[in-house]
Amino acid sequence: MLDRYALKLLRPAIETTARQAWRIGLTADTATLIGFGFGMAAAGLVASGHVLLAVVPLILNRALDGLDGALARLSRVTDRGAFLDIGLDFVFYAAIPLAFAICDPAANALAAAVLLAAFLGTGTSFLAFAVIAEKRGLKSTAYPSKSFYYLGGLTEGTETILCFLAMCLWPAHFAGIAMFYAALCCVTTATRLIAGWHMFGADEKR
């Protein structure tokens, strides 16, 4: 829901940083991999109980996730890069709730499991829609810079990182935050399934 506004707000800074990074030889794929490394470092810090320290690598992970797309547009957007980007993003999204479960299984394991199940719904509905949209040659007008059809929803990347930051800042409330966000993810999954049902079924009723 917030991604398009966050992207619009941050685009000038991202593009300026991308041009500077491009001049020193940083490529989109390298930025993706470094960002993933920061994401896994954040998960490791959470799992080991150093939850507050995870805030910095979490932010760096998201910053590089925005930077890699801008770098790709400066050179050449590739299918390999898009695949790497989205694949590693979903691994990162799963790693943070799992890390909280490892940190305190008694308090966090159930809520982490519920959130991971909710992420499965948002992830599969997102990717399934993108696959069929690509097959039909559809393009997203809301996110024209994306290399695939980016179907929005109530819980997108911006909301997810805000959720993760809230968990790191108030770890004692992880279970409540996770359950609340899981409910929002269920709403997102439902709206995406309904959108796909109507959009892909429209021409089949003729």
XYZ file of N, CA and C in Angstrom:
618
model
N 0.807 -1.196 0.000
C 0.000 0.000 0.000
C 0.857 1.270 0.000
N 1.990 1.224 0.717
C 2.842 2.398 0.834
C 4.001 2.420 -0.154
N 4.240 1.320 -0.855
C 5.435 1.231 -1.706
C 5.493 2.335 -2.757
N 4.391 2.601 -3.425
C 4.431 3.592 -4.513
C 4.765 4.978 -3.973
N 4.291 5.291 -2.757
C 4.583 6.603 -2.167
C 6.027 6.670 -1.661
N 6.491 5.564 -1.071
C 7.870 5.520 -0.599
C 8.847 5.614 -1.768
N 8.526 4.917 -2.859
C 9.399 4.957 -4.036
C 9.450 6.352 -4.642
N 8.305 6.998 -4.704
C 8.260 8.359 -5.252
C 9.073 9.323 -4.393
N 8.971 9.173 -3.072
C 9.682 10.051 -2.152
C 11.185 9.830 -2.204
N 11.594 8.562 -2.303
C 13.008 8.218 -2.211
C 13.714 8.158 -3.558
N 12.963 8.185 -4.659
C 13.570 7.996 -5.984
C 14.729 8.946 -6.282
N 14.622 10.248 -6.011
C 15.764 11.134 -6.315
C 17.042 10.722 -5.586
N 16.933 10.388 -4.308
C 18.116 9.975 -3.540
C 18.658 8.646 -4.042
N 17.756 7.723 -4.379
C 18.185 6.410 -4.870
C 18.911 6.552 -6.199
N 18.373 7.342 -7.105
C 18.987 7.477 -8.430
C 20.329 8.199 -8.351
N 20.434 9.187 -7.467
C 21.719 9.877 -7.285
C 22.766 8.924 -6.730
N 22.381 8.153 -5.724
C 23.306 7.178 -5.133
C 23.688 6.114 -6.147
N 22.725 5.686 -6.960
C 22.999 4.665 -7.971
C 24.022 5.145 -8.991
N 23.889 6.380 -9.415
C 24.864 6.914 -10.384
C 26.270 6.957 -9.790
N 26.373 7.343 -8.536
C 27.677 7.372 -7.871
C 28.241 5.968 -7.705
N 27.367 5.034 -7.321
C 27.800 3.644 -7.138
C 28.215 3.026 -8.470
N 27.495 3.381 -9.548
C 27.819 2.858 -10.876
C 29.205 3.318 -11.324
N 29.548 4.542 -10.989
C 30.850 5.084 -11.380
C 32.011 4.334 -10.722
N 31.791 3.808 -9.531
C 32.872 3.067 -8.853
C 32.818 1.571 -9.140
N 31.887 1.172 -10.022
C 31.870 -0.213 -10.485
C 30.904 -1.149 -9.800
N 30.009 -0.646 -8.968
C 29.029 -1.514 -8.307
C 27.941 -1.904 -9.306
N 27.675 -3.194 -9.412
C 26.641 -3.680 -10.318
C 25.368 -4.002 -9.545
N 24.269 -4.143 -10.280
C 22.979 -4.437 -9.654
C 23.018 -5.767 -8.904
N 23.585 -6.804 -9.533
C 23.623 -8.111 -8.883
C 24.479 -8.084 -7.622
N 25.584 -7.342 -7.671
C 26.438 -7.228 -6.487
C 25.696 -6.522 -5.364
N 24.962 -5.465 -5.699
C 24.173 -4.759 -4.687
C 23.124 -5.680 -4.078
N 22.485 -6.503 -4.913
C 21.499 -7.464 -4.411
C 22.129 -8.432 -3.418
N 23.294 -8.951 -3.764
C 23.965 -9.931 -2.902
C 24.461 -9.295 -1.600
N 24.993 -8.077 -1.684
C 25.443 -7.395 -0.462
C 24.242 -7.103 0.438
N 23.146 -6.654 -0.170
C 21.941 -6.395 0.607
C 21.428 -7.648 1.283
N 21.474 -8.770 0.570
C 21.049 -10.035 1.162
C 21.957 -10.404 2.339
N 23.244 -10.141 2.192
C 24.175 -10.395 3.287
C 23.814 -9.597 4.526
N 23.467 -8.337 4.337
C 23.026 -7.517 5.477
C 21.746 -8.086 6.093
N 20.837 -8.551 5.250
C 19.604 -9.132 5.754
C 19.851 -10.370 6.599
N 20.760 -11.221 6.142
C 21.092 -12.421 6.907
C 21.855 -12.074 8.187
N 22.649 -11.005 8.135
C 23.329 -10.537 9.349
C 22.294 -10.072 10.372
N 21.263 -9.368 9.895
C 20.196 -8.937 10.800
C 19.497 -10.138 11.431
N 19.207 -11.144 10.625
C 18.563 -12.349 11.157
C 19.459 -13.034 12.180
N 20.759 -13.101 11.902
C 21.692 -13.709 12.844
C 21.744 -12.959 14.162
N 21.716 -11.630 14.097
C 21.725 -10.824 15.326
C 20.452 -11.064 16.133
N 19.321 -11.123 15.460
C 18.062 -11.389 16.166
C 18.095 -12.761 16.820
N 18.509 -13.764 16.074
C 18.530 -15.133 16.599
C 19.445 -15.277 17.812
N 20.519 -14.499 17.833
C 21.473 -14.585 18.944
C 21.113 -13.667 20.106
N 19.998 -12.969 20.001
C 19.530 -12.138 21.090
C 19.948 -10.687 21.022
N 20.691 -10.285 20.007
C 21.125 -8.895 19.858
C 20.140 -8.164 18.945
N 18.901 -8.078 19.392
C 17.809 -7.656 18.529
C 17.946 -6.200 18.102
N 18.274 -5.325 19.022
C 18.366 -3.904 18.683
C 19.463 -3.632 17.663
N 20.542 -4.404 17.726
C 21.640 -4.216 16.773
C 21.231 -4.574 15.347
N 20.149 -5.330 15.206
C 19.697 -5.755 13.874
C 19.078 -4.616 13.080
N 18.762 -3.506 13.730
C 18.091 -2.402 13.043
C 18.941 -1.870 11.888
N 20.239 -1.681 12.130
C 21.100 -1.095 11.088
C 21.201 -1.998 9.858
N 21.543 -3.301 9.998
C 21.577 -4.133 8.785
C 20.221 -4.302 8.123
N 19.135 -4.231 8.892
C 17.804 -4.268 8.274
C 17.602 -3.086 7.333
N 17.964 -1.912 7.802
C 17.810 -0.711 6.982
C 18.735 -0.772 5.769
N 19.954 -1.250 5.965
C 20.891 -1.364 4.847
C 20.397 -2.371 3.814
N 19.777 -3.440 4.279
C 19.204 -4.429 3.358
C 18.176 -3.791 2.450
N 17.280 -3.005 3.021
C 16.235 -2.364 2.223
C 16.797 -1.270 1.324
N 17.813 -0.553 1.832
C 18.420 0.497 1.008
C 19.051 -0.107 -0.238
N 19.743 -1.212 -0.090
C 20.378 -1.858 -1.238
C 19.346 -2.516 -2.141
N 18.220 -2.926 -1.575
C 17.154 -3.488 -2.395
C 16.586 -2.429 -3.336
N 16.537 -1.185 -2.880
C 16.119 -0.107 -3.771
C 17.204 0.279 -4.754
N 18.447 0.185 -4.300
C 19.572 0.600 -5.142
C 19.797 -0.349 -6.309
N 19.589 -1.650 -6.109
C 19.907 -2.598 -7.178
C 19.047 -2.384 -8.418
N 17.775 -2.026 -8.206
C 16.918 -1.756 -9.358
C 17.365 -0.521 -10.134
N 17.760 0.518 -9.408
C 18.247 1.731 -10.067
C 19.537 1.466 -10.824
N 20.400 0.634 -10.261
C 21.644 0.263 -10.946
C 21.347 -0.526 -12.220
N 20.365 -1.424 -12.143
C 20.006 -2.217 -13.324
C 19.504 -1.315 -14.452
N 18.744 -0.300 -14.106
C 18.207 0.601 -15.136
C 19.292 1.475 -15.748
N 20.413 1.650 -15.048
C 21.531 2.401 -15.615
C 22.307 1.588 -16.647
N 22.193 0.273 -16.556
C 22.908 -0.586 -17.494
C 21.913 -1.394 -18.320
N 21.500 -2.519 -17.777
C 20.559 -3.377 -18.512
C 19.792 -4.227 -17.508
N 18.467 -4.141 -17.557
C 17.633 -4.975 -16.697
C 17.642 -6.394 -17.258
N 17.976 -7.372 -16.421
C 18.061 -8.759 -16.873
C 17.086 -9.641 -16.107
N 16.680 -10.734 -16.743
C 15.817 -11.707 -16.070
C 16.543 -12.331 -14.886
N 17.836 -12.584 -15.043
C 18.607 -13.175 -13.944
C 18.614 -12.260 -12.732
N 18.805 -10.965 -12.974
C 18.824 -10.021 -11.873
C 17.480 -9.928 -11.176
N 16.399 -9.895 -11.952
C 15.062 -9.842 -11.368
C 14.778 -11.086 -10.545
N 15.184 -12.247 -11.065
C 15.000 -13.512 -10.351
C 15.776 -13.512 -9.039
N 17.024 -13.075 -9.087
C 17.856 -13.033 -7.892
C 17.259 -12.090 -6.858
N 16.817 -10.946 -7.306
C 16.262 -9.931 -6.412
C 15.045 -10.453 -5.671
N 14.055 -10.942 -6.389
C 12.819 -11.372 -5.742
C 13.031 -12.643 -4.926
N 13.866 -13.545 -5.416
C 14.123 -14.777 -4.681
C 14.782 -14.522 -3.336
N 15.804 -13.685 -3.313
C 16.500 -13.387 -2.062
C 15.643 -12.534 -1.133
N 14.787 -11.695 -1.700
C 13.873 -10.917 -0.859
C 12.988 -11.835 -0.033
N 12.442 -12.859 -0.653
C 11.538 -13.748 0.064
C 12.276 -14.591 1.111
N 13.520 -14.953 0.816
C 14.324 -15.655 1.834
C 14.538 -14.749 3.037
N 14.857 -13.483 2.782
C 15.058 -12.516 3.871
C 13.784 -12.339 4.678
N 12.646 -12.175 4.002
C 11.382 -11.986 4.714
C 11.078 -13.167 5.639
N 11.415 -14.373 5.212
C 11.170 -15.548 6.046
C 12.168 -15.657 7.194
N 13.394 -15.167 6.977
C 14.463 -15.350 7.963
C 14.216 -14.561 9.244
N 13.598 -13.397 9.146
C 13.426 -12.553 10.338
C 12.439 -13.172 11.341
N 11.230 -13.560 10.944
C 10.360 -14.231 11.921
C 10.982 -15.516 12.472
N 11.662 -16.274 11.618
C 12.326 -17.494 12.094
C 13.374 -17.153 13.140
N 14.113 -16.063 12.930
C 15.138 -15.652 13.888
C 14.530 -15.313 15.243
N 13.385 -14.665 15.247
C 12.715 -14.363 16.517
C 12.262 -15.645 17.213
N 11.813 -16.625 16.437
C 11.422 -17.905 17.032
C 12.627 -18.606 17.655
N 13.773 -18.537 16.998
C 14.996 -19.149 17.528
C 15.454 -18.414 18.786
N 15.310 -17.101 18.792
C 15.744 -16.282 19.928
C 14.976 -16.630 21.197
N 13.665 -16.807 21.086
C 12.834 -17.115 22.263
C 11.685 -18.014 21.821
N 11.944 -19.318 21.705
C 10.915 -20.228 21.181
C 9.627 -20.224 21.992
N 9.735 -20.188 23.302
C 8.540 -20.273 24.140
C 7.593 -19.102 23.894
N 8.152 -17.918 23.738
C 7.324 -16.720 23.577
C 6.954 -16.438 22.124
N 7.824 -16.839 21.183
C 7.693 -16.348 19.813
C 7.363 -17.390 18.758
N 7.541 -18.671 19.067
C 7.473 -19.683 18.009
C 6.101 -19.729 17.329
N 5.027 -19.708 18.102
C 3.692 -19.811 17.502
C 3.393 -18.609 16.615
N 3.664 -17.409 17.129
C 3.397 -16.202 16.336
C 4.263 -16.177 15.081
N 5.509 -16.615 15.186
C 6.390 -16.666 14.017
C 5.844 -17.637 12.980
N 5.337 -18.794 13.438
C 4.775 -19.782 12.512
C 3.552 -19.227 11.796
N 2.697 -18.527 12.531
C 1.508 -17.925 11.919
C 1.910 -16.875 10.885
N 2.900 -16.045 11.224
C 3.344 -15.016 10.283
C 3.981 -15.629 9.047
N 4.765 -16.677 9.223
C 5.379 -17.343 8.066
C 4.315 -17.959 7.163
N 3.270 -18.518 7.761
C 2.172 -19.063 6.955
C 1.473 -17.944 6.181
N 1.304 -16.798 6.835
C 0.680 -15.651 6.159
C 1.571 -15.140 5.032
N 2.895 -15.136 5.262
C 3.830 -14.736 4.205
C 3.741 -15.683 3.012
N 3.494 -16.952 3.279
C 3.343 -17.914 2.181
C 2.168 -17.524 1.298
N 1.088 -17.074 1.935
C -0.078 -16.644 1.162
C 0.200 -15.412 0.329
N 0.837 -14.393 0.932
C 1.119 -13.177 0.169
C 2.136 -13.444 -0.936
N 3.136 -14.265 -0.628
C 4.185 -14.548 -1.610
C 3.677 -15.339 -2.797
N 2.915 -16.389 -2.533
C 2.435 -17.219 -3.643
C 1.403 -16.482 -4.488
N 0.522 -15.695 -3.859
C -0.464 -14.951 -4.640
C 0.221 -13.877 -5.481
N 1.253 -13.259 -4.928
C 2.022 -12.246 -5.638
C 2.715 -12.848 -6.862
N 3.417 -13.965 -6.654
C 4.192 -14.568 -7.740
C 3.296 -15.242 -8.774
N 2.225 -15.890 -8.320
C 1.308 -16.531 -9.264
C 0.667 -15.498 -10.182
N 0.284 -14.361 -9.606
C -0.286 -13.289 -10.421
C 0.736 -12.786 -11.429
N 1.979 -12.602 -10.973
C 3.029 -12.084 -11.856
C 3.293 -13.031 -13.027
N 3.282 -14.338 -12.770
C 3.540 -15.328 -13.820
C 2.462 -15.257 -14.896
N 1.198 -15.234 -14.481
C 0.110 -15.225 -15.454
C 0.029 -13.876 -16.166
N 0.311 -12.782 -15.428
C 0.320 -11.464 -16.058
C 1.394 -11.390 -17.135
N 2.577 -11.962 -16.860
C 3.656 -11.989 -17.858
C 3.227 -12.799 -19.076
N 2.567 -13.920 -18.857
C 2.083 -14.761 -19.950
C 1.112 -13.995 -20.848
N 0.327 -13.113 -20.247
C -0.663 -12.342 -20.994
C -0.120 -11.008 -21.494
N 1.121 -10.691 -21.154
C 1.719 -9.440 -21.592
C 1.202 -8.219 -20.862
N 0.718 -8.398 -19.630
C 0.191 -7.282 -18.854
C 1.327 -6.528 -18.179
N 1.171 -5.228 -18.020
C 2.157 -4.387 -17.345
C 1.468 -3.592 -16.244
N 2.176 -3.379 -15.148
C 1.631 -2.621 -14.034
C 1.821 -1.126 -14.280
N 0.726 -0.380 -14.239
C 0.823 1.071 -14.386
C 1.224 1.737 -13.075
N 0.951 1.063 -11.949
C 1.301 1.631 -10.645
C 2.795 1.540 -10.378
N 3.439 0.481 -10.908
C 4.880 0.272 -10.695
C 5.550 0.010 -12.050
N 5.615 1.011 -12.910
C 6.134 0.792 -14.274
C 7.610 0.450 -14.321
N 8.381 0.754 -13.265
C 9.817 0.486 -13.280
C 10.145 -0.956 -12.913
N 9.157 -1.708 -12.443
C 9.403 -3.096 -12.075
C 9.550 -3.958 -13.329
N 10.392 -5.000 -13.200
C 10.646 -5.864 -14.355
C 9.598 -6.965 -14.504
N 8.618 -6.997 -13.612
C 7.519 -7.942 -13.714
C 6.276 -7.235 -13.176
N 5.104 -7.884 -13.331
C 3.874 -7.259 -12.872
C 3.867 -7.268 -11.344
N 3.980 -6.095 -10.759
C 4.051 -5.942 -9.308
C 2.651 -5.626 -8.795
N 2.000 -6.637 -8.221
C 0.646 -6.470 -7.707
C 0.723 -6.012 -6.255
N 0.220 -4.820 -5.984
C 0.284 -4.271 -4.636
C -0.717 -4.922 -3.696
N -0.843 -4.324 -2.534
C -1.761 -4.844 -1.539
C -1.614 -4.071 -0.246
N -2.322 -4.530 0.775
C -2.263 -3.860 2.074
C -0.888 -3.990 2.709
N -0.217 -5.112 2.459
C 1.116 -5.341 3.037
C 2.123 -5.533 1.906
N 2.944 -4.513 1.683
C 3.984 -4.570 0.669
C 5.338 -4.492 1.363
N 6.381 -4.204 0.606
C 7.716 -4.183 1.177
C 7.890 -3.130 2.258
N 7.332 -1.929 2.040
C 7.481 -0.851 3.014
C 6.841 -1.224 4.343
N 5.627 -1.756 4.289
C 4.951 -2.166 5.515
C 5.708 -3.290 6.225
N 6.280 -4.197 5.433
C 6.988 -5.328 6.033
C 8.239 -4.871 6.767
N 8.997 -3.967 6.181
C 10.206 -3.506 6.860
C 9.847 -2.688 8.091
N 8.755 -1.913 8.050
C 8.298 -1.191 9.236
C 7.891 -2.166 10.336
N 7.260 -3.263 9.942
C 6.899 -4.308 10.896
C 8.152 -4.912 11.536
N 9.147 -5.237 10.722
C 10.390 -5.820 11.244
C 11.113 -4.847 12.179
N 11.122 -3.579 11.814
C 11.766 -2.582 12.673
C 11.035 -2.466 14.009
N 9.703 -2.517 13.971
C 8.933 -2.476 15.219
C 9.257 -3.689 16.097
N 9.418 -4.840 15.479
C 9.776 -6.044 16.236
C 11.137 -5.894 16.912
N 12.082 -5.276 16.190
C 13.428 -5.103 16.743
C 13.452 -4.048 17.849
N 12.633 -3.020 17.707
C 12.608 -1.962 18.707
C 11.827 -2.366 19.951
N 10.821 -3.211 19.777
C 10.006 -3.674 20.910
C 9.893 -5.200 20.865
N 11.005 -5.910 21.075
C 11.006 -7.368 20.937
C 10.072 -8.092 21.905
N 9.796 -7.490 23.036
C 8.888 -8.132 23.986
C 7.469 -8.234 23.428
N 7.170 -7.403 22.436
C 5.833 -7.406 21.825
C 5.830 -8.111 20.473
N 6.844 -8.938 20.224
C 6.935 -9.614 18.925
C 5.657 -10.371 18.592
N 5.147 -11.157 19.550
C 3.995 -12.017 19.259
C 2.786 -11.198 18.816
N 2.514 -10.110 19.523
C 1.375 -9.278 19.148
C 1.558 -8.618 17.806
N 2.774 -8.103 17.544
C 3.050 -7.459 16.250
C 2.926 -8.476 15.117
N 3.488 -9.671 15.335
C 3.464 -10.711 14.306
C 2.038 -11.154 13.999
N 1.228 -11.345 15.022
C -0.151 -11.777 14.805
C -0.952 -10.699 14.070
N -0.755 -9.453 14.464
C -1.461 -8.350 13.799
C -1.054 -8.262 12.333
N 0.244 -8.372 12.074
C 0.701 -8.262 10.690
C 0.270 -9.477 9.881
N 0.211 -10.634 10.504
C -0.275 -11.824 9.805
C -1.720 -11.633 9.352
N -2.515 -10.989 10.196
C -3.910 -10.720 9.820
C -3.975 -9.788 8.617
N -3.118 -8.761 8.606
C -3.073 -7.859 7.454
C -2.629 -8.602 6.193
N -1.682 -9.521 6.349
C -1.225 -10.319 5.205
C -2.352 -11.182 4.653
N -3.196 -11.697 5.533
C -4.333 -12.504 5.073
C -5.291 -11.654 4.245
N -5.477 -10.403 4.653
C -6.319 -9.494 3.867
C -5.695 -9.261 2.495
N -4.367 -9.056 2.474
C -3.672 -8.855 1.203
C -3.827 -10.069 0.291
N -3.641 -11.261 0.851
C -3.793 -12.484 0.054
C -5.188 -12.570 -0.538
N -6.198 -12.294 0.281
C -7.585 -12.371 -0.186
C -7.848 -11.369 -1.312
N -7.369 -10.141 -1.160
C -7.612 -9.135 -2.200
C -6.880 -9.486 -3.491
N -5.690 -10.071 -3.372
C -4.961 -10.473 -4.581
C -5.657 -11.627 -5.287
N -6.159 -12.588 -4.522
C -6.866 -13.711 -5.137
C -8.131 -13.225 -5.838
N -8.835 -12.305 -5.204
C -10.047 -11.754 -5.824
C -9.695 -10.971 -7.085
N -8.620 -10.172 -7.010
C -8.192 -9.399 -8.182
C -7.824 -10.313 -9.340
N -7.070 -11.372 -9.049
C -6.690 -12.315 -10.090
C -7.884 -13.040 -10.673
N -8.817 -13.438 -9.817
C -10.021 -14.142 -10.255
C -10.802 -13.296 -11.255
N -10.951 -12.019 -10.944
C -11.730 -11.140 -11.825
C -10.934 -10.744 -13.070
N -9.653 -10.391 -12.903
C -8.873 -9.924 -14.046
C -8.634 -11.031 -15.061
N -8.277 -12.228 -14.585
C -7.935 -13.302 -15.508
C -9.177 -14.033 -16.019
N -10.311 -13.821 -15.356
C -11.525 -14.497 -15.809
C -12.400 -13.661 -16.705
N -12.050 -12.375 -16.845
C -12.906 -11.474 -17.618
C -13.066 -11.911 -19.056
N -11.940 -12.264 -19.716
C -12.020 -12.615 -21.133
C -12.545 -14.037 -21.332
N -12.522 -14.846 -20.270
C -12.984 -16.223 -20.403
C -14.509 -16.329 -20.324
N -15.147 -15.216 -19.915
C -16.613 -15.234 -19.822
C -17.265 -14.825 -21.135
N -16.438 -14.348 -22.076
C -16.992 -13.878 -23.337
C -17.390 -15.024 -24.230
